[in-house]
PDB file of C-alpha atoms in Angstrom:
ATOM      1  CA  TYR A   1      27.756   9.133 -67.054  1.00 97.00           C
ATOM      2  CA  ILE A   2      28.307  12.615 -68.445  1.00 98.00           C
ATOM      3  CA  ALA A   3      25.607  14.209 -70.257  1.00 98.00           C
ATOM      4  CA  PHE A   4      26.518  16.386 -73.336  1.00 98.00           C
ATOM      5  CA  THR A   5      23.593  18.474 -74.841  1.00 97.00           C
ATOM      6  CA  VAL A   6      25.162  20.117 -78.176  1.00 98.00           C
ATOM      7  CA  ARG A   7      23.291  21.881 -80.705  1.00 96.00           C
ATOM      8  CA  PRO A   8      24.239  23.272 -84.228  1.00 95.00           C
ATOM      9  CA  TRP A   9      25.341  27.124 -83.729  1.00 95.00           C
ATOM     10  CA  HIS A  10      27.623  29.324 -85.872  1.00 94.00           C
ATOM     11  CA  GLY A  11      30.844  28.259 -84.781  1.00 94.00           C
ATOM     12  CA  PHE A  12      29.775  24.631 -83.412  1.00 96.00           C
ATOM     13  CA  GLU A  13      31.283  22.610 -85.947  1.00 96.00           C
ATOM     14  CA  GLU A  14      34.920  23.993 -85.310  1.00 97.00           C
ATOM     15  CA  LYS A  15      34.329  23.147 -81.672  1.00 98.00           C
ATOM     16  CA  ALA A  16      33.314  19.759 -82.188  1.00 98.00           C
ATOM     17  CA  PRO A  17      36.483  18.144 -81.913  1.00 98.00           C
ATOM     18  CA  VAL A  18      36.814  20.153 -78.495  1.00 98.00           C
ATOM     19  CA  PHE A  19      33.599  18.492 -77.275  1.00 98.00           C
ATOM     20  CA  ALA A  20      34.906  15.150 -78.509  1.00 98.00           C
ATOM     21  CA  ALA A  21      38.450  15.522 -76.847  1.00 98.00           C
ATOM     22  CA  ALA A  22      36.521  16.344 -73.571  1.00 98.00           C
ATOM     23  CA  ALA A  23      34.336  13.353 -73.512  1.00 98.00           C
ATOM     24  CA  ASP A  24      37.595  11.308 -74.059  1.00 98.00           C
ATOM     25  CA  TYR A  25      39.268  13.234 -71.018  1.00 98.00           C
ATOM     26  CA  ALA A  26      35.917  12.580 -68.788  1.00 98.00           C
ATOM     27  CA  TRP A  27      36.392   8.600 -69.781  1.00 98.00           C
ATOM     28  CA  GLU A  28      39.733   8.458 -69.444  1.00 98.00           C
ATOM     29  CA  THR A  29      40.183  10.756 -65.991  1.00 98.00           C
ATOM     30  CA  TYR A  30      36.870   9.833 -64.088  1.00 98.00           C
ATOM     31  CA  GLY A  31      35.364   6.610 -65.868  1.00 98.00           C
ATOM     32  CA  LEU A  32      32.300   8.863 -67.161  1.00 98.00           C
ATOM     33  CA  THR A  33      30.676   7.285 -70.431  1.00 98.00           C
ATOM     34  CA  PRO A  34      29.651  10.437 -72.613  1.00 98.00           C
ATOM     35  CA  LEU A  35      25.834  10.212 -73.418  1.00 98.00           C
ATOM     36  CA  PHE A  36      24.329  12.670 -75.855  1.00 97.00           C
ATOM     37  CA  LEU A  37      20.964  13.789 -74.639  1.00 96.00           C
ATOM     38  CA  PRO A  38      19.038  16.036 -77.331  1.00 95.00           C
ATOM     39  CA  ILE A  39      16.966  18.421 -76.086  1.00 93.00           C
ATOM     40  CA  GLU A  40      15.551  19.258 -80.049  1.00 93.00           C
ATOM     41  CA  PRO A  41      16.314  15.684 -81.615  1.00 93.00           C
ATOM     42  CA  ARG A  42      15.827  17.221 -85.049  1.00 92.00           C
ATOM     43  CA  LEU A  43      19.006  19.359 -84.694  1.00 94.00           C
ATOM     44  CA  ASP A  44      20.928  17.874 -81.730  1.00 96.00           C
ATOM     45  CA  VAL A  45      21.317  14.499 -82.949  1.00 96.00           C
ATOM     46  CA  ALA A  46      23.487  15.627 -86.141  1.00 97.00           C
ATOM     47  CA  ALA A  47      25.474  17.952 -83.872  1.00 98.00           C
ATOM     48  CA  ALA A  48      26.319  14.862 -81.394  1.00 98.00           C
ATOM     49  CA  HIS A  49      27.277  12.625 -84.481  1.00 98.00           C
ATOM     50  CA  GLN A  50      29.524  15.847 -85.476  1.00 98.00           C
ATOM     51  CA  VAL A  51      31.351  15.477 -82.168  1.00 98.00           C
ATOM     52  CA  ALA A  52      31.143  11.657 -82.164  1.00 98.00           C
ATOM     53  CA  GLU A  53      33.256  11.671 -85.460  1.00 98.00           C
ATOM     54  CA  PHE A  54      36.257  13.055 -83.458  1.00 98.00           C
ATOM     55  CA  ILE A  55      35.976  10.598 -80.242  1.00 98.00           C
ATOM     56  CA  GLN A  56      38.745   8.430 -80.190  1.00 98.00           C
ATOM     57  CA  LYS A  57      38.526   6.450 -77.016  1.00 97.00           C
ATOM     58  CA  ALA A  58      35.126   6.678 -74.931  1.00 98.00           C
ATOM     59  CA  PRO A  59      32.442   4.294 -75.487  1.00 98.00           C
ATOM     60  CA  TYR A  60      29.840   7.193 -76.059  1.00 98.00           C
ATOM     61  CA  ARG A  61      26.317   6.738 -76.780  1.00 97.00           C
ATOM     62  CA  ILE A  62      23.835   9.127 -78.784  1.00 97.00           C
ATOM     63  CA  LEU A  63      19.949   8.690 -77.752  1.00 95.00           C
ATOM     64  CA  PRO A  64      17.576   9.371 -80.647  1.00 90.00           C
ATOM     65  CA  GLY A  65      15.606  11.955 -78.414  1.00 82.00           C
ATOM     66  CA  PHE A  66      12.149  11.341 -76.153  1.00 80.00           C
ATOM     67  CA  SER A  67       8.555  12.670 -76.502  1.00 73.00           C
ATOM     68  CA  ARG A  68       8.245  12.976 -72.830  1.00 83.00           C
ATOM     69  CA  SER A  69      10.071  15.522 -70.762  1.00 84.00           C
ATOM     70  CA  ASP A  70       9.898  13.409 -67.728  1.00 87.00           C
ATOM     71  CA  GLN A  71      11.953  10.600 -69.641  1.00 90.00           C
ATOM     72  CA  ILE A  72      14.830  13.272 -70.303  1.00 90.00           C
ATOM     73  CA  ILE A  73      14.562  14.589 -66.826  1.00 90.00           C
ATOM     74  CA  GLY A  74      14.976  11.013 -65.360  1.00 92.00           C
ATOM     75  CA  LEU A  75      18.044  10.510 -67.646  1.00 94.00           C
ATOM     76  CA  PHE A  76      19.664  13.653 -66.624  1.00 93.00           C
ATOM     77  CA  ALA A  77      18.878  12.641 -62.592  1.00 92.00           C
ATOM     78  CA  ARG A  78      21.366   9.634 -63.441  1.00 94.00           C
ATOM     79  CA  MET A  79      24.070  11.822 -64.901  1.00 96.00           C
ATOM     80  CA  LYS A  80      27.246  12.481 -62.390  1.00 96.00           C
ATOM     81  CA  VAL A  81      28.132  15.643 -64.697  1.00 97.00           C
ATOM     82  CA  ALA A  82      26.408  17.635 -67.461  1.00 97.00           C
ATOM     83  CA  VAL A  83      27.727  19.549 -70.405  1.00 98.00           C
ATOM     84  CA  SER A  84      24.991  21.505 -72.087  1.00 98.00           C
ATOM     85  CA  MET A  85      24.612  24.092 -74.753  1.00 97.00           C
ATOM     86  CA  ARG A  86      20.839  23.937 -74.430  1.00 96.00           C
ATOM     87  CA  LEU A  87      19.181  25.760 -71.741  1.00 94.00           C
ATOM     88  CA  HIS A  88      16.532  23.080 -71.110  1.00 92.00           C
ATOM     89  CA  GLY A  89      19.595  20.805 -70.396  1.00 94.00           C
ATOM     90  CA  LEU A  90      20.965  23.043 -67.922  1.00 93.00           C
ATOM     91  CA  VAL A  91      17.431  23.425 -66.012  1.00 90.00           C
ATOM     92  CA  PHE A  92      16.810  19.807 -66.006  1.00 91.00           C
ATOM     93  CA  SER A  93      20.475  19.245 -64.905  1.00 90.00           C
ATOM     94  CA  ALA A  94      20.001  21.941 -62.091  1.00 87.00           C
ATOM     95  CA  SER A  95      16.860  20.754 -61.138  1.00 84.00           C
ATOM     96  CA  GLN A  96      18.188  17.271 -60.430  1.00 87.00           C
ATOM     97  CA  GLY A  97      21.092  18.354 -58.551  1.00 87.00           C
ATOM     98  CA  VAL A  98      23.890  17.679 -61.132  1.00 92.00           C
ATOM     99  CA  PRO A  99      27.051  19.419 -61.392  1.00 94.00           C
ATOM    100  CA  LEU A 100      26.767  21.368 -64.698  1.00 94.00           C
ATOM    101  CA  ILE A 101      28.894  23.138 -67.207  1.00 97.00           C
ATOM    102  CA  GLY A 102      27.266  25.660 -69.573  1.00 97.00           C
ATOM    103  CA  VAL A 103      28.428  26.288 -73.096  1.00 98.00           C
ATOM    104  CA  VAL A 104      27.180  29.754 -73.760  1.00 96.00           C
ATOM    105  CA  TYR A 105      26.046  30.694 -77.309  1.00 95.00           C
ATOM    106  CA  ASP A 106      23.037  32.948 -76.292  1.00 93.00           C
ATOM    107  CA  PRO A 107      22.914  35.305 -73.312  1.00 92.00           C
ATOM    108  CA  LYS A 108      20.080  33.169 -71.944  1.00 92.00           C
ATOM    109  CA  VAL A 109      22.635  30.450 -70.857  1.00 93.00           C
ATOM    110  CA  SER A 110      24.942  32.512 -68.960  1.00 92.00           C
ATOM    111  CA  SER A 111      21.926  34.842 -67.465  1.00 90.00           C
ATOM    112  CA  PHE A 112      20.197  31.158 -66.269  1.00 89.00           C
ATOM    113  CA  LEU A 113      23.800  30.068 -64.737  1.00 90.00           C
ATOM    114  CA  SER A 114      23.915  33.480 -62.901  1.00 88.00           C
ATOM    115  CA  TYR A 115      20.392  33.503 -62.035  1.00 82.00           C
ATOM    116  CA  ILE A 116      21.144  29.815 -59.962  1.00 83.00           C
ATOM    117  CA  ASN A 117      24.561  31.075 -58.838  1.00 82.00           C
ATOM    118  CA  GLN A 118      26.557  28.268 -60.896  1.00 87.00           C
ATOM    119  CA  ASP A 119      30.151  29.405 -61.849  1.00 90.00           C
ATOM    120  CA  LEU A 120      31.001  26.745 -64.520  1.00 94.00           C
ATOM    121  CA  CYS A 121      30.307  28.229 -68.032  1.00 95.00           C
ATOM    122  CA  ILE A 122      32.558  29.301 -70.965  1.00 97.00           C
ATOM    123  CA  GLU A 123      31.576  30.833 -74.079  1.00 96.00           C
ATOM    124  CA  LEU A 124      31.277  28.901 -77.026  1.00 97.00           C
ATOM    125  CA  GLU A 125      33.715  30.944 -78.912  1.00 96.00           C
ATOM    126  CA  GLU A 126      36.367  30.577 -76.008  1.00 97.00           C
ATOM    127  CA  LEU A 127      36.009  26.970 -75.917  1.00 97.00           C
ATOM    128  CA  SER A 128      39.116  24.700 -75.507  1.00 98.00           C
ATOM    129  CA  LEU A 129      40.049  21.613 -74.120  1.00 98.00           C
ATOM    130  CA  GLY A 130      41.944  23.171 -71.204  1.00 98.00           C
ATOM    131  CA  ARG A 131      38.920  25.095 -70.158  1.00 98.00           C
ATOM    132  CA  LEU A 132      36.632  22.509 -70.728  1.00 98.00           C
ATOM    133  CA  SER A 133      38.535  19.960 -68.939  1.00 98.00           C
ATOM    134  CA  ALA A 134      39.091  22.148 -65.917  1.00 98.00           C
ATOM    135  CA  CYS A 135      35.350  22.573 -66.003  1.00 98.00           C
ATOM    136  CA  ILE A 136      35.017  18.767 -65.877  1.00 98.00           C
ATOM    137  CA  ASP A 137      37.572  18.837 -63.261  1.00 98.00           C
ATOM    138  CA  SER A 138      35.649  21.389 -60.928  1.00 96.00           C
ATOM    139  CA  ALA A 139      32.417  19.491 -61.584  1.00 96.00           C
ATOM    140  CA  ALA A 140      33.520  16.145 -60.935  1.00 96.00           C
ATOM    141  CA  SER A 141      34.676  17.321 -57.699  1.00 94.00           C
ATOM    142  CA  ARG A 142      31.140  18.895 -56.782  1.00 91.00           C
ATOM    143  CA  VAL A 143      29.345  15.190 -57.404  1.00 90.00           C
ATOM    144  CA  GLY A 144      28.021  14.344 -54.041  1.00 80.00           C
ATOM    145  CA  ASN A 145      28.571  17.519 -52.536  1.00 75.00           C
ATOM    146  CA  SER A 146      25.092  17.667 -51.636  1.00 61.00           C
ATOM    147  CA  GLU A 147      25.115  21.140 -49.862  1.00 68.00           C
ATOM    148  CA  LEU A 148      26.646  22.833 -53.088  1.00 67.00           C
ATOM    149  CA  LEU A 149      23.956  21.189 -55.131  1.00 60.00           C
ATOM    150  CA  THR A 150      21.042  21.615 -52.932  1.00 64.00           C
ATOM    151  CA  ARG A 151      21.657  25.525 -52.916  1.00 67.00           C
ATOM    152  CA  SER A 152      21.175  25.364 -56.517  1.00 66.00           C
ATOM    153  CA  VAL A 153      17.960  23.115 -56.644  1.00 66.00           C
ATOM    154  CA  THR A 154      16.760  25.456 -53.880  1.00 72.00           C
ATOM    155  CA  ARG A 155      17.161  28.670 -55.507  1.00 69.00           C
ATOM    156  CA  LEU A 156      15.675  27.289 -58.901  1.00 67.00           C
ATOM    157  CA  ARG A 157      12.483  26.093 -56.637  1.00 70.00           C
ATOM    158  CA  GLN A 158      12.492  29.346 -54.946  1.00 73.00           C
ATOM    159  CA  LEU A 159      12.388  31.376 -58.428  1.00 70.00           C
ATOM    160  CA  GLU A 160       9.788  28.972 -59.515  1.00 68.00           C
ATOM    161  CA  GLN A 161       7.422  29.883 -56.519  1.00 74.00           C
ATOM    162  CA  GLN A 162       8.008  33.472 -56.995  1.00 76.00           C
ATOM    163  CA  ASN A 163       7.256  33.156 -60.523  1.00 69.00           C
ATOM    164  CA  THR A 164       3.928  31.207 -59.825  1.00 73.00           C
ATOM    165  CA  LYS A 165       3.072  34.168 -57.305  1.00 76.00           C
ATOM    166  CA  VAL A 166       3.432  36.800 -60.170  1.00 73.00           C
ATOM    167  CA  ALA A 167       1.905  34.898 -62.594  1.00 73.00           C
ATOM    168  CA  SER A 168      -1.188  34.515 -60.268  1.00 75.00           C
ATOM    169  CA  ALA A 169      -1.200  37.880 -59.362  1.00 76.00           C
ATOM    170  CA  LEU A 170      -1.128  39.162 -63.399  1.00 77.00           C
ATOM    171  CA  LEU A 171      -4.053  36.625 -64.155  1.00 80.00           C
ATOM    172  CA  GLU A 172      -5.842  38.071 -61.523  1.00 79.00           C
ATOM    173  CA  GLY A 173      -5.289  41.634 -62.386  1.00 72.00           C
ATOM    174  CA  ASN A 174      -3.393  42.444 -59.239  1.00 64.00           C
ATOM    175  CA  PRO A 175       0.197  43.416 -60.599  1.00 58.00           C
TER     176      PRO A 175
END
């Protein structure tokens, strides 16, 4: 499976066909079934349906959403590649060692990717099938590269431990 986590945002509607063509590309090139995983179901399911209108070949699935984060994290763990506009989709993918591609609509997305030393990202305004397909190729080449993926997960866990220590110090009055 290849996860797609899309969200409505200014300019998204005109890029929906690009996401759809990339879903078809992943299916035809790698046999990856597109699975749309909503982080904010109220908004993301509708965005997924906008993309699905343009899918021509891939047997995609749109999930309705989940009430528990462990369910969605479990699904991300089973993906071969993840394409996400949502920060939480990237966090969940990275935490499970899944090769990921960030579609940047807000600096928090690119900042997170930089924070964990991940290089596959595209600004929403610059999204094209050529660029997204190239990122899918790169991400697919990383499947099974445990050293590369472990580095991101290790970095994420180190940052979490550091944040926990800082929060504890602040709560104890020792900044």
